[in-house]
Amino acid sequence: SQLPTGGRFSEENNKIVVTVEAVTKDFCVTCVGTNAAGSDSDSECVRVRQEPPEVKADRVNPLNENQPVPNDPILRGGTALIRCVPIAGIPPPRLEWERPQPPRSFPANSGNNTLLRVNGVQQNFCVNCIGISDTGRDNDRICITVHEPPEVEITGTNRGNPVVYGGPVELHCIPVKGMPNPTVRWSNIPLGAESSREGDRAVLKFQRVTQSFCVDCIGNNAAGTDTKRECVDVLQEPPLVNVDRINPNSEDQTVPNNPVIRGGTARLRCVPVAGVPPPTLEWDQPKPFGASEFTSGDNIIITARNLQADFCVNCIGRSAVGETNDRMCVTVQERPDVEITGTNNGNPVVYGGPVRLECIPRKGLPPPTLRWDSQLPTGGRFSEENNKIVVTVEAVTKDFCVTCVGTNAAGSDSDSECVRVRQEPPEVEITGSNKGFPVNEGGEVELVCVPRAGIPLPSLRWERANGDNIPLTNVRQRGNSTVLTFIASADVCVDCIGTNAVGTDRDQECIDVLTTCPHPRGRDSVHHGRTIRNYTTRVGFPETKLPGSAVVVFVVDESGSMVGEHRWLSETVVTLQQNLVARGVGRVAGHPNQFALVGFAHKDRTDRSREMGKVLQGCSTAERVRSALSSLHVDGRLEDGYSAIDIALREVPCLRNIQIERARDPTHTTACQIILATDEGRDRLNTALTHGSMLRRLQNLGCVLNIVINEQMRGKLNENDEWSRALGVASNDQAVIADASDSFSIVPYGEAMKITGAENTHDAYVDLAMKTLGAAWDLNMLRTEQYKQSFTNGFIEVKVQEIRRQIIGQCNDCTCREGQWLCREIGVVSGESSCLSPPSNGALSAVAAPTIAGASLGEMVSFVCQPVTTEGGNSTVTWSTNDVSAVTPQGNQLIVSNVESVHNDREYQCQASNVNGISELSSVHISVVSREGATEQPTTAPPAPVADQAIGGSGSGVSTSSRSIENGYPLELTCCSGLSSTQQAVWYMQGADTLPEGTREEQGRLVFDSWRFSYRGRYFCIQFGDGASPEPSSVIISQRLQEIEALVDAPTSCGSK
């Protein structure tokens, strides 16, 4: 066995012994005996006697720890001595006090016991005594209760001060200290008081105190009782009252005791100023007739209405202490009332007639004094008669007004009268057969100056306007009107002036004179609107042996938005060269086709880092130009196409010397083509380059201008068809329309959608190209992948036709348009040096009827042009008219919807055409018939500015609208027909990173609060969301002469969106 600590083995005689001096725990031993016969063993276990601990905590005398005392409460601040005694336990337990212990505790051991002394006890506490031994753990808990005698206090709103008689009192009995918390109560409660509890306090309330009293506040707890007393004194004083005036509409607003206007209202209030107890109030007799009384709080109020006389009232205040009174008197007055009467009784007075006006006092107390507060016209005078004052004017020549003022102590009154002299300022108007219409140069102009109003009747005269030097001697009278006639030689403005005694009026009329055109065969000049047949001479070369070549110069915009067009041109230039050679252009030895490239753009108006245009590739092959296109910049913001064309004309050698080359070899014809590509209108960086100067230079060189620009084109197959979006239009009014499978068609009707101004896109580029017999192309169609190949094919075909026509020549019908000939091609006779002539023997002719139509002013006239043919199949009819009035060609018909004097003897022409040629012109005229009493229709005022302009029309492919708005007017552009709840719109301005300052976007609208010239440009609107198309709508806004005109173009789906 293994012995416990302190055990040992020993042998004694024939035995072995185990000895343990001090056993502390159980243990067992085994004895084993062994011999040759075997072995035996015996075991024995020793058990140690143990007992769990038991402790007891009690109170002992702080002065004698061996004297137990009852565990009674102790007073706050006293000492408690607690003892812990071991009752049982083997081995004896170890004693300790459990933590935390109360403040100021001091543990100590005493024999087998342990003590805990707590000094200055402030609150109840409990402690645990713990006994611990090997056999277990025991504890005993003792709790000490602390007591403190009560202390109370009286508080309140009136404590220590006298109380006004009848006033409220509130006192509180509050426990200040005591353990346990004392209960409080009132004793000696006087009659009329209300006692209640609020938390740990007792409350005593008086609503109305009428006598002095004393009460006791008592607090009790287990430690004792405390009592406090409070006495309240009631104050008294004699009464005092005051009478004042108050606002009849507000009893809280006092007013001065001023006199009252007769018939008015006075309200008096009696107020108790002092008195304990408060006095009772009453009004003394007599009171004013019809007065009413009422009480408001402590006050009494009397109201006297419709006062007719002065009055006085007394207010009396009485109380147990005494009686008092106060008096107030009210004075009644009446405001004056004056009136002006006179002989004219408000009616106009005949010019030069007499006038007498009297001012009379109708009422007023005291009677008012009267005076005139006016300045009289010449010849007028003031006077007094009895109780009135008088104004007399012997002869009135102009309007005047007088004012009479009456004044007394109650106030003042006035009356005014204006005398109107029966006369009117003049109003004149210019009428006549030429009003509002242009006149051909050398034509007679007749204008009539009509007096529309004026008393006396105004005298009329004509004057020169703006210094125009025209003869004004041919003036004659026609009734009250005056007529001016003269021969028109240039644009002119004249003024008609009407004058009478009242004033002057004028009306101005400006006549636009339509310049004549020189006759190509040296005859008399041709009037505006007339058409003649013109011929060319270079015709009839066989297609396979064209003795000609072409110079093609590409002038390209270098802005970032043109990157796609740069790539397209690099693909197109070589294809164009291949098609020209295949069609016989540039195949003659020594005369190859030549190509060149000019780039242009500026970052801003101060940018001088590069010229306004630069030759990037001189006269060379199409392949060289294709390579040079990759060197174009893409950072431009300002583009002047005129400057770039000017650079090309001056610096491209084969273009500059084209006339020399033509003279050197008369048998060889060199066609000249300039192709301008830009998506911006012209920025006038070089103002010296004008439309006229560029046209003359291009025509002198025989150069045709083609433009690829940001402008919409349209075309149709015949007059009655719907318009379709076109790839481009040519100067002969033909249009190129995209077909399926990347093909195209050329249709006879086409036009560029002119947008007036529009950053000079149309006027600067389209018009210039058309006058050089070129074409205009819509780059937006090129940018649409669906139409790109059709665009390329149509573009190359038209360029080849133009170049071949320059080499072969062309025939035209030409119409005079304000001094310039506008021509359209009529075809070339194959193998001959002549134009298509009318078919012989009258095979094709046009018959317009009636030849002369008589009509009165305001009636409608209709002409019909009928083609007559014996060969050539179907024929079409074309009317030629420059009339700016209500004249509308409709197929074979020409309709004048409202005949005016300007239509008299005006010529209108039609001609028929078919595959064999064009007929001679057939003419008709209108004869305006005078009608008794017939008058010209009055002109109407121009439309008011429009503040909302929609982009696109409902259900229409392209909506065109024009509006005029002066600078400073508001303008709103609405994206299509509005937005649904699931859509939104974004606006942006072409060529700008942001919208102009002063504009804002509001729910799909672009708002200009005040239009400025700097806002002109193209604006795009794109819709997003359910049902919206990403194709943009756009509007171009420009300004001329402080007005803007907007033309709208939109995709066909705009209305449905």
Coordinates of N, CA and C in Angstrom, one line a residue, residues 71 286 333 416 430 478 560 707 793 814 854 1011:
N71 N -31.4 43.4 17.3 CA -31.1 44.0 16.0 C -32.2 45.1 15.7
P286 N -78.3 110.2 -17.4 CA -78.9 109.6 -18.6 C -77.8 109.1 -19.5
Q333 N -69.1 115.6 -34.9 CA -68.9 116.5 -36.0 C -69.3 115.8 -37.3
S416 N -63.8 116.0 -58.6 CA -63.1 116.4 -59.8 C -64.0 116.3 -61.0
I430 N -51.7 104.0 -95.5 CA -51.4 104.0 -96.9 C -52.0 102.7 -97.5
R478 N -57.8 112.8 -104.2 CA -58.9 112.0 -104.5 C -59.8 112.0 -103.3
G560 N -14.6 67.5 -84.4 CA -14.7 66.1 -83.9 C -15.9 65.3 -84.3
I707 N -22.4 70.1 -101.7 CA -22.3 70.3 -100.2 C -22.9 69.0 -99.6
N793 N -23.8 55.4 -103.2 CA -24.1 55.1 -104.6 C -24.7 56.2 -105.3
C814 N -34.7 79.2 -118.4 CA -34.2 80.1 -117.4 C -35.3 81.1 -117.0
G854 N -61.6 87.9 -116.2 CA -62.0 89.1 -115.5 C -62.6 88.8 -114.1
W1011 N -35.3 85.9 -75.3 CA -34.5 85.5 -76.4 C -33.4 86.5 -76.7

